[in-house]
């Protein structure tokens, strides 16, 4: 045992000595590195306001002359400008024609220096007089024009325009032409959830859809479920009933309920019928005038109709059994086998739906389908899209603008955005190009035609056809990046919807952004062009 202890000590001593003996110093990883350039580029700038493409501006700093002939490159938001002069304390550069608001950088010998952020003026700009600040304190998902030159907005915000109201402004607001809050529209305690879509009926009332279970805490649980109709002053459109026990009760006049969120509410142009789309399985009606079996207590009878994701109501809110309804099964035909992401109503009552489905009514319908006035597939339209379509918009000439995550339409290349004609064939006069770098390098979630004919796209991309475009881009009518209308800088957040204003070249954009073109705009902004 003693010998083993001596052997253990010798082994440990040998190990320690070996550790002390075998010191090794590796090669300095920074040995031979190039020293930093003796340059300072000011991140602040005397440039105030905006500058125009083609203007000569001066970047300030020091140490520039030493590197005058070393291949200086100045870029405006990744677009190279022409250097026209260099002094030790300044660089004169011509703002490039394709410049957009953003960061100015200087590159010398592969070293990049960050300069100031500069806003570029151009034919499209954001109206600073519109009340985008304070705006909404959370997302705006939808906006609609209201007669009287006002607008209804919905979303998951809890206040708008720093209202100062005790309960804020939750989920729904009416705003004036200048973007300020119209306080004559009273929501009280507001929407208990999120508003995703709304329409204005011919009688001036509003039908509001979303994911919510009450409004202004007006009713007991179960009296409102994901849809409600409001009067012009913001109160619920309600009616008084007499129960079986003789009591008076107030209930919603719109007798419509859904067992899942409503994502889209549309109406026909001719009859004012209401089409409701969403993630629901059943449409429900309620009879509040019955009693329990012993006739001692009032009760509610619920009539449930299986309607898979799409239903049409008459203008008064009653169920329309002439649309997407099978009287044999007493429910809808099989719906889309995936999500309906967006939809538009045509003037003739036909409905265009897009999403990530591949079938509708058990028939092939690859991410897009047109439904006739009965809710059946319109066989005069057929298109095959290879991936999700997030948005669809009407175009002149009975055409459709579609955008999303797809790369092919009807077997041909169409990189995330395309125009289809009335039969579903691709419009070859519109193309962003068919190369691997053409189009957006991320999804396109929103698309619309501006009043000047340009195409506005928004989504999760930062390049479009090789050009720096952080979240938005404007295309000419042929699909190419507009050479004049892309002066706006990055957007911090998403855009949910665009709405062209009447009688002027202007468009309202709403969403989840809080900055656009290097300026603060809280979820709403007015573009003029």
Short mmCIF file of C-alpha atoms in Angstrom, two decimals:
data_model
loop_
_atom_site.label_atom_id
_atom_site.label_comp_id
_atom_site.label_asym_id
_atom_site.label_seq_id
_atom_site.Cartn_x
_atom_site.Cartn_y
_atom_site.Cartn_z
CA UNK A 1 0.00 0.00 0.00
CA UNK A 2 2.90 2.31 0.86
CA UNK A 3 4.52 1.53 -2.51
CA UNK A 4 1.28 2.42 -4.30
CA UNK A 5 1.12 5.82 -2.53
CA UNK A 6 4.71 6.58 -3.49
CA UNK A 7 3.95 5.58 -7.11
CA UNK A 8 0.84 7.85 -7.18
CA UNK A 9 2.84 10.84 -5.89
CA UNK A 10 5.56 10.28 -8.47
CA UNK A 11 2.93 10.11 -11.24
CA UNK A 12 1.25 13.35 -10.11
CA UNK A 13 4.62 15.11 -9.78
CA UNK A 14 5.61 13.98 -13.25
CA UNK A 15 2.34 15.25 -14.65
CA UNK A 16 2.67 18.65 -13.00
CA UNK A 17 6.23 18.98 -14.16
CA UNK A 18 5.22 17.99 -17.66
CA UNK A 19 2.49 20.71 -17.65
CA UNK A 20 5.00 23.33 -16.54
CA UNK A 21 7.56 22.18 -19.07
CA UNK A 22 5.40 22.12 -22.20
CA UNK A 23 4.45 25.80 -22.56
CA UNK A 24 3.35 26.82 -26.06
CA UNK A 25 2.48 30.25 -27.38
CA UNK A 26 0.39 30.27 -30.57
CA UNK A 27 0.73 32.67 -33.46
CA UNK A 28 -0.90 36.06 -32.94
CA UNK A 29 -4.08 35.92 -35.04
CA UNK A 30 -3.85 39.68 -35.69
CA UNK A 31 -0.23 39.60 -36.82
CA UNK A 32 0.12 41.26 -40.18
CA UNK A 33 -3.34 42.86 -40.04
CA UNK A 34 -3.75 46.15 -41.85
CA UNK A 35 -3.93 49.17 -39.55
CA UNK A 36 -7.21 51.11 -39.57
CA UNK A 37 -7.44 53.96 -42.03
CA UNK A 38 -6.85 57.41 -40.59
CA UNK A 39 -10.31 58.63 -41.53
CA UNK A 40 -13.27 60.01 -39.63
CA UNK A 41 -16.67 60.24 -41.34
CA UNK A 42 -19.27 62.27 -39.50
CA UNK A 43 -22.51 60.42 -38.81
CA UNK A 44 -24.16 63.78 -38.36
CA UNK A 45 -24.52 66.01 -41.35
CA UNK A 46 -25.35 69.58 -42.24
CA UNK A 47 -27.93 68.15 -44.65
CA UNK A 48 -31.32 69.07 -43.21
CA UNK A 49 -34.71 67.85 -44.41
CA UNK A 50 -34.50 65.96 -47.69
CA UNK A 51 -32.20 66.00 -50.70
CA UNK A 52 -33.08 65.36 -54.33
CA UNK A 53 -31.61 62.82 -56.68
CA UNK A 54 -29.00 64.59 -58.80
CA UNK A 55 -28.09 67.11 -56.10
CA UNK A 56 -24.46 67.59 -54.98
CA UNK A 57 -24.04 67.05 -51.24
CA UNK A 58 -21.00 67.17 -48.97
CA UNK A 59 -20.06 64.50 -46.45
CA UNK A 60 -17.92 65.89 -43.64
CA UNK A 61 -15.07 64.42 -41.62
CA UNK A 62 -11.28 64.43 -41.88
CA UNK A 63 -8.39 62.58 -43.47
CA UNK A 64 -9.99 62.13 -46.90
CA UNK A 65 -7.25 63.60 -49.14
CA UNK A 66 -4.74 60.89 -48.25
CA UNK A 67 -7.07 58.30 -49.82
CA UNK A 68 -8.40 60.36 -52.72
CA UNK A 69 -7.00 57.95 -55.29
CA UNK A 70 -7.69 54.75 -53.34
CA UNK A 71 -11.01 53.86 -54.93
CA UNK A 72 -13.45 55.74 -52.73
CA UNK A 73 -17.08 54.60 -53.04
CA UNK A 74 -20.02 56.49 -51.53
CA UNK A 75 -23.42 54.79 -51.45
CA UNK A 76 -26.87 56.10 -50.59
CA UNK A 77 -28.82 53.19 -49.11
CA UNK A 78 -26.64 50.82 -51.16
CA UNK A 79 -26.87 52.82 -54.45
CA UNK A 80 -23.53 54.28 -55.57
CA UNK A 81 -23.21 58.02 -56.10
CA UNK A 82 -20.72 59.94 -58.26
CA UNK A 83 -17.88 61.61 -56.31
CA UNK A 84 -17.26 65.06 -57.79
CA UNK A 85 -14.67 66.44 -55.38
CA UNK A 86 -12.52 65.59 -52.35
CA UNK A 87 -10.90 67.79 -49.71
CA UNK A 88 -9.32 66.73 -46.47
CA UNK A 89 -12.51 67.60 -44.59
CA UNK A 90 -15.20 66.82 -47.11
CA UNK A 91 -16.36 64.65 -50.01
CA UNK A 92 -18.69 66.11 -52.61
CA UNK A 93 -20.95 63.49 -54.16
CA UNK A 94 -23.87 63.51 -56.58
CA UNK A 95 -26.98 61.77 -55.23
CA UNK A 96 -27.78 58.88 -57.63
CA UNK A 97 -31.04 58.79 -59.55
CA UNK A 98 -32.18 55.54 -57.88
CA UNK A 99 -31.30 56.65 -54.35
CA UNK A 100 -33.74 56.12 -51.51
CA UNK A 101 -33.75 57.34 -47.93
CA UNK A 102 -31.31 55.50 -45.72
CA UNK A 103 -27.73 55.21 -44.58
CA UNK A 104 -24.85 56.86 -46.46
CA UNK A 105 -21.65 54.79 -46.41
CA UNK A 106 -18.06 55.38 -47.52
CA UNK A 107 -15.90 52.45 -48.63
CA UNK A 108 -12.11 52.72 -48.97
CA UNK A 109 -9.81 49.72 -49.40
CA UNK A 110 -12.62 47.37 -48.38
CA UNK A 111 -13.18 49.22 -45.12
CA UNK A 112 -16.71 50.63 -44.66
CA UNK A 113 -17.49 53.79 -42.71
CA UNK A 114 -21.06 54.59 -41.66
CA UNK A 115 -22.13 58.14 -42.37
CA UNK A 116 -25.39 60.02 -41.82
CA UNK A 117 -28.91 58.88 -42.58
CA UNK A 118 -30.38 61.00 -45.35
CA UNK A 119 -33.96 61.33 -46.60
CA UNK A 120 -34.35 61.50 -50.37
CA UNK A 121 -37.17 63.59 -51.81
CA UNK A 122 -39.06 62.44 -54.88
CA UNK A 123 -42.47 62.18 -56.55
CA UNK A 124 -43.90 60.14 -53.67
CA UNK A 125 -43.80 61.35 -50.09
CA UNK A 126 -45.49 60.93 -46.72
CA UNK A 127 -47.80 63.76 -45.70
CA UNK A 128 -46.36 65.16 -42.47
CA UNK A 129 -49.57 67.09 -41.71
CA UNK A 130 -51.64 63.91 -41.43
CA UNK A 131 -52.05 62.72 -37.82
CA UNK A 132 -49.76 59.68 -38.06
CA UNK A 133 -48.33 60.73 -34.71
CA UNK A 134 -49.44 59.89 -32.12
CA UNK A 135 -51.53 57.54 -34.30
CA UNK A 136 -52.36 54.09 -32.90
CA UNK A 137 -50.51 52.44 -30.03
CA UNK A 138 -50.71 49.01 -31.68
CA UNK A 139 -51.55 47.39 -34.99
CA UNK A 140 -54.17 48.59 -37.46
CA UNK A 141 -55.35 45.68 -39.59
CA UNK A 142 -58.05 47.26 -41.76
CA UNK A 143 -59.36 50.59 -43.02
CA UNK A 144 -62.47 51.58 -44.98
CA UNK A 145 -63.79 54.84 -46.41
CA UNK A 146 -66.85 56.30 -44.69
CA UNK A 147 -69.17 58.79 -46.41
CA UNK A 148 -68.34 62.28 -45.22
CA UNK A 149 -64.67 61.86 -46.09
CA UNK A 150 -63.90 59.92 -42.92
CA UNK A 151 -62.36 56.51 -42.32
CA UNK A 152 -63.02 53.53 -40.08
CA UNK A 153 -60.00 51.65 -38.78
CA UNK A 154 -59.84 48.37 -36.88
CA UNK A 155 -57.09 46.37 -35.22
CA UNK A 156 -55.71 45.45 -31.80
CA UNK A 157 -54.81 48.97 -30.64
CA UNK A 158 -56.10 50.22 -27.30
CA UNK A 159 -55.78 53.95 -27.97
CA UNK A 160 -55.63 56.30 -30.93
CA UNK A 161 -54.45 59.89 -31.23
CA UNK A 162 -53.77 60.02 -27.47
CA UNK A 163 -57.52 60.20 -27.01
CA UNK A 164 -57.44 61.00 -23.29
CA UNK A 165 -60.56 58.87 -22.86
CA UNK A 166 -60.88 56.85 -19.65
CA UNK A 167 -61.13 53.52 -21.49
CA UNK A 168 -58.97 54.50 -24.43
CA UNK A 169 -60.03 53.55 -27.95
CA UNK A 170 -59.97 49.77 -28.18
CA UNK A 171 -59.96 47.96 -31.50
CA UNK A 172 -62.08 50.34 -33.52
CA UNK A 173 -62.07 54.05 -34.34
CA UNK A 174 -63.43 56.53 -36.84
CA UNK A 175 -60.97 59.18 -37.97
CA UNK A 176 -61.32 62.55 -39.63
CA UNK A 177 -59.82 63.49 -43.03
CA UNK A 178 -56.66 64.75 -41.31
CA UNK A 179 -56.21 61.51 -39.36
CA UNK A 180 -57.38 62.89 -36.02
CA UNK A 181 -59.84 60.92 -33.89
CA UNK A 182 -63.53 61.52 -34.54
CA UNK A 183 -64.83 61.51 -30.97
CA UNK A 184 -68.47 61.57 -32.09
CA UNK A 185 -68.03 57.84 -32.78
CA UNK A 186 -68.07 56.36 -29.27
CA UNK A 187 -66.79 52.82 -28.67
CA UNK A 188 -66.91 52.99 -24.88
CA UNK A 189 -64.94 50.05 -23.51
CA UNK A 190 -64.32 48.98 -27.09
CA UNK A 191 -63.72 45.61 -28.70
CA UNK A 192 -62.82 42.71 -26.44
CA UNK A 193 -60.32 41.29 -28.91
CA UNK A 194 -59.08 42.15 -32.38
CA UNK A 195 -60.86 43.59 -35.43
CA UNK A 196 -59.64 42.20 -38.77
CA UNK A 197 -62.21 43.43 -41.28
CA UNK A 198 -65.19 45.77 -41.63
CA UNK A 199 -67.66 47.10 -44.16
CA UNK A 200 -69.95 50.11 -44.39
CA UNK A 201 -73.50 49.19 -45.36
CA UNK A 202 -75.77 51.29 -47.58
CA UNK A 203 -77.72 52.44 -44.49
CA UNK A 204 -74.52 53.77 -42.91
CA UNK A 205 -74.17 50.98 -40.36
CA UNK A 206 -70.92 49.08 -39.88
CA UNK A 207 -70.46 45.31 -39.88
CA UNK A 208 -67.28 44.43 -38.00
CA UNK A 209 -65.54 41.05 -37.98
CA UNK A 210 -62.58 39.65 -36.10
CA UNK A 211 -61.71 37.64 -33.04
CA UNK A 212 -63.72 39.03 -30.11
CA UNK A 213 -66.47 38.07 -27.68
CA UNK A 214 -67.95 41.40 -26.67
CA UNK A 215 -68.19 45.09 -27.51
CA UNK A 216 -68.34 47.88 -24.96
CA UNK A 217 -69.06 45.13 -22.38
CA UNK A 218 -72.64 45.52 -23.53
CA UNK A 219 -73.85 41.93 -23.28
CA UNK A 220 -73.43 38.74 -21.32
CA UNK A 221 -70.95 36.16 -22.68
CA UNK A 222 -72.29 34.47 -25.79
CA UNK A 223 -74.33 37.37 -27.11
CA UNK A 224 -71.52 38.42 -29.49
CA UNK A 225 -69.14 36.04 -31.21
CA UNK A 226 -66.62 37.38 -33.77
CA UNK A 227 -69.07 39.66 -35.62
CA UNK A 228 -71.19 42.67 -34.68
CA UNK A 229 -73.16 45.44 -36.39
CA UNK A 230 -72.82 49.01 -35.13
CA UNK A 231 -74.83 52.18 -35.60
CA UNK A 232 -73.23 55.32 -37.03
CA UNK A 233 -72.55 56.69 -33.53
CA UNK A 234 -70.67 53.56 -32.41
CA UNK A 235 -73.46 51.93 -30.41
CA UNK A 236 -74.45 48.32 -31.06
CA UNK A 237 -77.36 47.85 -33.45
CA UNK A 238 -79.70 46.09 -31.04
CA UNK A 239 -83.34 45.14 -30.62
CA UNK A 240 -85.66 44.58 -27.66
CA UNK A 241 -87.35 41.20 -27.28
CA UNK A 242 -89.92 39.77 -24.89
CA UNK A 243 -88.86 36.47 -23.33
CA UNK A 244 -91.14 33.51 -22.56
CA UNK A 245 -91.37 34.65 -18.96
CA UNK A 246 -92.48 38.11 -20.05
CA UNK A 247 -89.25 39.93 -19.39
CA UNK A 248 -87.80 42.54 -21.72
CA UNK A 249 -84.28 41.94 -22.97
CA UNK A 250 -81.95 43.70 -25.39
CA UNK A 251 -80.06 41.54 -27.89
CA UNK A 252 -77.91 42.25 -30.98
CA UNK A 253 -80.02 42.95 -34.06
CA UNK A 254 -77.50 41.05 -36.18
CA UNK A 255 -78.39 37.45 -35.35
CA UNK A 256 -75.12 35.95 -36.54
CA UNK A 257 -72.40 34.14 -34.60
CA UNK A 258 -69.28 32.20 -35.60
CA UNK A 259 -67.34 29.55 -33.69
CA UNK A 260 -63.97 30.80 -34.96
CA UNK A 261 -62.29 34.08 -35.96
CA UNK A 262 -63.62 36.09 -38.88
CA UNK A 263 -60.83 37.26 -41.19
CA UNK A 264 -62.74 39.01 -43.98
CA UNK A 265 -66.12 40.73 -44.37
CA UNK A 266 -67.20 41.73 -47.88
CA UNK A 267 -70.45 42.84 -49.49
CA UNK A 268 -71.96 42.54 -52.94
CA UNK A 269 -72.29 45.75 -54.92
CA UNK A 270 -75.84 45.13 -56.15
CA UNK A 271 -77.75 43.70 -53.19
CA UNK A 272 -75.54 44.47 -50.22
CA UNK A 273 -75.31 40.82 -49.23
CA UNK A 274 -72.54 40.09 -46.73
CA UNK A 275 -69.87 37.46 -47.34
CA UNK A 276 -68.00 36.33 -44.24
CA UNK A 277 -64.72 34.39 -44.45
CA UNK A 278 -62.70 33.01 -41.57
CA UNK A 279 -61.32 30.16 -39.52
CA UNK A 280 -64.72 28.91 -38.40
CA UNK A 281 -66.66 25.69 -38.90
CA UNK A 282 -70.15 26.76 -37.95
CA UNK A 283 -72.52 29.66 -38.44
CA UNK A 284 -74.92 30.03 -35.52
CA UNK A 285 -78.26 31.75 -34.96
CA UNK A 286 -79.84 32.23 -31.55
CA UNK A 287 -83.44 32.35 -30.38
CA UNK A 288 -83.67 34.23 -27.09
CA UNK A 289 -87.45 33.84 -26.73
CA UNK A 290 -87.74 30.24 -25.51
CA UNK A 291 -87.88 28.81 -22.01
CA UNK A 292 -86.68 25.74 -20.18
CA UNK A 293 -88.78 22.58 -20.29
CA UNK A 294 -90.51 23.48 -17.04
CA UNK A 295 -91.30 26.96 -18.43
CA UNK A 296 -89.88 28.56 -15.29
CA UNK A 297 -86.74 30.13 -16.73
CA UNK A 298 -85.79 31.83 -19.96
CA UNK A 299 -83.38 29.96 -22.20
CA UNK A 300 -81.59 30.30 -25.54
CA UNK A 301 -81.94 27.98 -28.52
CA UNK A 302 -78.89 27.78 -30.77
CA UNK A 303 -79.29 26.80 -34.41
CA UNK A 304 -75.93 25.61 -35.75
CA UNK A 305 -75.17 25.22 -39.45
CA UNK A 306 -71.87 23.69 -40.55
CA UNK A 307 -70.32 26.25 -42.95
CA UNK A 308 -66.64 25.60 -43.57
CA UNK A 309 -64.90 28.95 -43.61
CA UNK A 310 -67.25 30.90 -45.85
CA UNK A 311 -70.90 32.00 -45.58
CA UNK A 312 -73.14 34.64 -47.13
CA UNK A 313 -75.79 36.62 -45.27
CA UNK A 314 -78.59 38.83 -46.51
CA UNK A 315 -78.20 42.55 -45.92
CA UNK A 316 -80.22 42.26 -42.71
CA UNK A 317 -77.87 39.54 -41.44
CA UNK A 318 -80.12 36.53 -42.01
CA UNK A 319 -78.60 33.37 -43.47
CA UNK A 320 -78.49 33.11 -47.29
CA UNK A 321 -79.03 29.45 -48.18
CA UNK A 322 -78.52 30.11 -51.90
CA UNK A 323 -74.74 30.42 -51.40
CA UNK A 324 -72.39 27.50 -50.68
CA UNK A 325 -75.18 25.52 -49.01
CA UNK A 326 -76.17 21.89 -49.55
CA UNK A 327 -79.80 21.32 -48.45
CA UNK A 328 -79.24 17.56 -48.37
CA UNK A 329 -76.52 17.72 -45.69
CA UNK A 330 -77.89 20.97 -44.25
CA UNK A 331 -74.47 22.53 -44.37
CA UNK A 332 -71.86 23.85 -46.74
CA UNK A 333 -70.12 21.87 -49.38
CA UNK A 334 -66.52 20.97 -48.47
CA UNK A 335 -64.56 24.19 -48.25
CA UNK A 336 -60.98 25.06 -49.04
CA UNK A 337 -58.52 22.44 -47.73
CA UNK A 338 -56.21 25.19 -46.45
CA UNK A 339 -56.36 28.77 -45.26
CA UNK A 340 -58.03 31.51 -47.31
CA UNK A 341 -55.56 34.37 -46.86
CA UNK A 342 -57.44 37.08 -48.74
CA UNK A 343 -60.45 37.71 -50.94
CA UNK A 344 -62.04 40.41 -53.06
CA UNK A 345 -65.61 40.88 -54.22
CA UNK A 346 -66.24 41.68 -57.89
CA UNK A 347 -68.97 44.05 -59.03
CA UNK A 348 -70.87 41.10 -60.55
CA UNK A 349 -71.05 39.31 -57.19
CA UNK A 350 -68.33 36.78 -57.95
CA UNK A 351 -65.72 36.19 -55.28
CA UNK A 352 -61.96 35.73 -55.77
CA UNK A 353 -60.21 33.83 -52.97
CA UNK A 354 -56.48 33.13 -52.49
CA UNK A 355 -54.42 31.29 -49.89
CA UNK A 356 -52.53 28.04 -49.33
CA UNK A 357 -55.31 25.62 -50.33
CA UNK A 358 -55.15 23.18 -53.24
CA UNK A 359 -58.83 22.18 -53.39
CA UNK A 360 -62.22 23.80 -53.07
CA UNK A 361 -65.42 21.72 -53.02
CA UNK A 362 -63.12 18.71 -53.50
CA UNK A 363 -62.02 20.04 -56.88
CA UNK A 364 -58.50 21.24 -57.81
CA UNK A 365 -57.92 24.89 -56.98
CA UNK A 366 -54.24 25.59 -56.48
CA UNK A 367 -54.01 28.63 -54.16
CA UNK A 368 -56.59 30.64 -56.12
CA UNK A 369 -60.23 30.24 -57.11
CA UNK A 370 -63.09 32.33 -58.38
CA UNK A 371 -66.53 31.54 -56.98
CA UNK A 372 -69.76 32.33 -58.79
CA UNK A 373 -72.80 33.96 -57.24
CA UNK A 374 -73.86 30.61 -55.72
CA UNK A 375 -70.50 29.96 -54.06
CA UNK A 376 -69.51 27.28 -56.56
CA UNK A 377 -66.25 27.16 -58.50
CA UNK A 378 -66.44 29.38 -61.58
CA UNK A 379 -65.15 27.06 -64.30
CA UNK A 380 -64.44 29.97 -66.64
CA UNK A 381 -61.42 30.78 -64.44
CA UNK A 382 -58.48 28.43 -63.86
CA UNK A 383 -54.97 29.09 -62.59
CA UNK A 384 -52.28 26.89 -61.06
CA UNK A 385 -49.96 28.59 -58.54
CA UNK A 386 -47.16 26.58 -56.90
CA UNK A 387 -47.05 28.19 -53.44
CA UNK A 388 -48.99 30.40 -51.03
CA UNK A 389 -50.78 33.50 -52.31
CA UNK A 390 -51.14 36.09 -49.56
CA UNK A 391 -52.94 38.87 -51.36
CA UNK A 392 -55.11 39.66 -54.37
CA UNK A 393 -56.22 43.01 -55.78
CA UNK A 394 -58.44 44.04 -58.67
CA UNK A 395 -56.81 45.53 -61.76
CA UNK A 396 -58.32 47.36 -64.75
CA UNK A 397 -59.58 45.18 -67.57
CA UNK A 398 -60.97 42.45 -65.28
CA UNK A 399 -57.46 41.42 -64.27
CA UNK A 400 -56.04 40.39 -60.89
CA UNK A 401 -52.82 41.26 -59.12
CA UNK A 402 -51.61 38.37 -56.95
CA UNK A 403 -48.56 38.15 -54.71
CA UNK A 404 -47.09 35.84 -52.10
CA UNK A 405 -44.44 33.16 -51.86
CA UNK A 406 -44.86 31.45 -55.23
CA UNK A 407 -42.35 31.14 -58.07
CA UNK A 408 -44.52 29.68 -60.83
CA UNK A 409 -47.96 30.37 -62.27
CA UNK A 410 -49.46 27.95 -64.78
CA UNK A 411 -46.03 26.35 -65.14
CA UNK A 412 -44.30 29.59 -66.11
CA UNK A 413 -41.94 31.68 -64.01
CA UNK A 414 -43.61 34.37 -61.90
CA UNK A 415 -41.43 35.37 -58.99
CA UNK A 416 -43.85 36.08 -56.12
CA UNK A 417 -46.01 38.57 -58.01
CA UNK A 418 -48.07 38.28 -61.18
CA UNK A 419 -51.04 39.69 -63.05
CA UNK A 420 -53.72 37.28 -64.28
CA UNK A 421 -56.40 37.98 -66.83
CA UNK A 422 -60.09 37.15 -66.42
CA UNK A 423 -59.62 33.49 -67.37
CA UNK A 424 -56.62 32.88 -65.10
CA UNK A 425 -53.98 33.05 -67.82
CA UNK A 426 -50.86 35.01 -66.90
CA UNK A 427 -50.60 38.52 -68.33
CA UNK A 428 -47.25 38.47 -70.12
CA UNK A 429 -47.09 42.27 -70.31
CA UNK A 430 -46.28 42.22 -66.58
CA UNK A 431 -43.12 40.54 -65.26
CA UNK A 432 -40.50 41.27 -62.61
CA UNK A 433 -38.06 39.05 -64.52
CA UNK A 434 -37.28 35.34 -64.44
CA UNK A 435 -33.72 35.33 -63.07
CA UNK A 436 -32.81 33.99 -59.61
CA UNK A 437 -32.23 37.53 -58.29
CA UNK A 438 -35.37 39.05 -59.82
CA UNK A 439 -38.29 40.00 -57.64
CA UNK A 440 -38.42 40.02 -53.85
CA UNK A 441 -35.95 38.07 -51.71
CA UNK A 442 -38.73 37.42 -49.16
CA UNK A 443 -42.49 37.09 -49.02
CA UNK A 444 -44.86 39.69 -50.43
CA UNK A 445 -47.81 40.04 -48.08
CA UNK A 446 -49.60 43.12 -49.45
CA UNK A 447 -50.14 44.37 -52.99
CA UNK A 448 -52.24 47.16 -54.44
CA UNK A 449 -52.56 49.37 -57.49
CA UNK A 450 -52.05 53.06 -56.73
CA UNK A 451 -54.23 55.69 -58.37
CA UNK A 452 -51.44 56.62 -60.79
CA UNK A 453 -51.28 53.04 -62.09
CA UNK A 454 -48.11 52.07 -60.22
CA UNK A 455 -48.00 48.81 -58.25
CA UNK A 456 -47.21 49.00 -54.52
CA UNK A 457 -45.82 45.88 -52.82
CA UNK A 458 -45.00 45.32 -49.16
CA UNK A 459 -43.66 42.38 -47.22
CA UNK A 460 -40.72 40.67 -45.59
CA UNK A 461 -38.02 41.52 -48.12
CA UNK A 462 -35.04 43.87 -48.21
CA UNK A 463 -34.02 43.44 -51.85
CA UNK A 464 -36.11 43.61 -54.99
CA UNK A 465 -34.47 42.67 -58.27
CA UNK A 466 -31.11 43.44 -56.68
CA UNK A 467 -32.13 46.88 -55.43
CA UNK A 468 -32.14 47.78 -51.74
CA UNK A 469 -35.84 48.00 -50.85
CA UNK A 470 -36.53 47.37 -47.17
CA UNK A 471 -40.14 46.26 -46.89
CA UNK A 472 -41.77 48.22 -49.73
CA UNK A 473 -41.27 48.71 -53.45
CA UNK A 474 -43.17 50.46 -56.24
CA UNK A 475 -43.30 48.92 -59.71
CA UNK A 476 -44.24 50.33 -63.07
CA UNK A 477 -47.23 48.79 -64.83
CA UNK A 478 -44.94 46.34 -66.64
CA UNK A 479 -43.58 44.93 -63.39
CA UNK A 480 -40.18 46.61 -63.44
CA UNK A 481 -38.92 48.59 -60.46
CA UNK A 482 -39.99 52.20 -60.96
CA UNK A 483 -36.99 54.43 -61.62
CA UNK A 484 -38.65 57.47 -60.03
CA UNK A 485 -41.08 56.27 -57.36
CA UNK A 486 -38.75 54.43 -54.98
CA UNK A 487 -37.28 57.31 -53.00
CA UNK A 488 -39.00 56.21 -49.75
CA UNK A 489 -36.71 54.52 -47.25
CA UNK A 490 -37.16 51.46 -45.02
CA UNK A 491 -40.25 50.59 -43.03
CA UNK A 492 -39.98 49.13 -39.53
CA UNK A 493 -42.90 46.73 -39.41
CA UNK A 494 -45.55 45.39 -41.77
CA UNK A 495 -48.32 46.93 -43.86
CA UNK A 496 -51.76 45.32 -43.56
CA UNK A 497 -53.79 47.30 -46.10
CA UNK A 498 -53.70 50.18 -48.54
CA UNK A 499 -56.71 52.34 -49.35
CA UNK A 500 -56.76 54.83 -52.21
CA UNK A 501 -58.36 58.12 -51.20
CA UNK A 502 -61.15 59.58 -53.36
CA UNK A 503 -60.62 62.63 -55.56
CA UNK A 504 -56.84 62.88 -55.09
CA UNK A 505 -53.63 61.01 -55.84
CA UNK A 506 -53.11 59.75 -52.32
CA UNK A 507 -53.19 56.41 -50.51
CA UNK A 508 -53.56 55.54 -46.85
CA UNK A 509 -51.41 52.69 -45.54
CA UNK A 510 -52.04 50.95 -42.22
CA UNK A 511 -50.28 48.15 -40.38
CA UNK A 512 -47.86 47.39 -37.57
CA UNK A 513 -45.07 49.85 -38.40
CA UNK A 514 -43.80 52.72 -36.26
CA UNK A 515 -41.25 54.16 -38.68
CA UNK A 516 -41.27 54.73 -42.41
CA UNK A 517 -38.81 56.70 -44.52
CA UNK A 518 -36.70 57.44 -41.40
CA UNK A 519 -39.66 59.15 -39.71
CA UNK A 520 -42.03 58.15 -36.92
CA UNK A 521 -45.48 57.12 -38.13
CA UNK A 522 -47.55 55.04 -35.74
CA UNK A 523 -49.35 52.36 -37.75
CA UNK A 524 -50.91 54.77 -40.26
CA UNK A 525 -49.46 57.06 -42.93
CA UNK A 526 -50.73 59.04 -45.90
CA UNK A 527 -48.77 58.72 -49.15
CA UNK A 528 -49.09 61.50 -51.71
CA UNK A 529 -47.83 61.34 -55.29
#
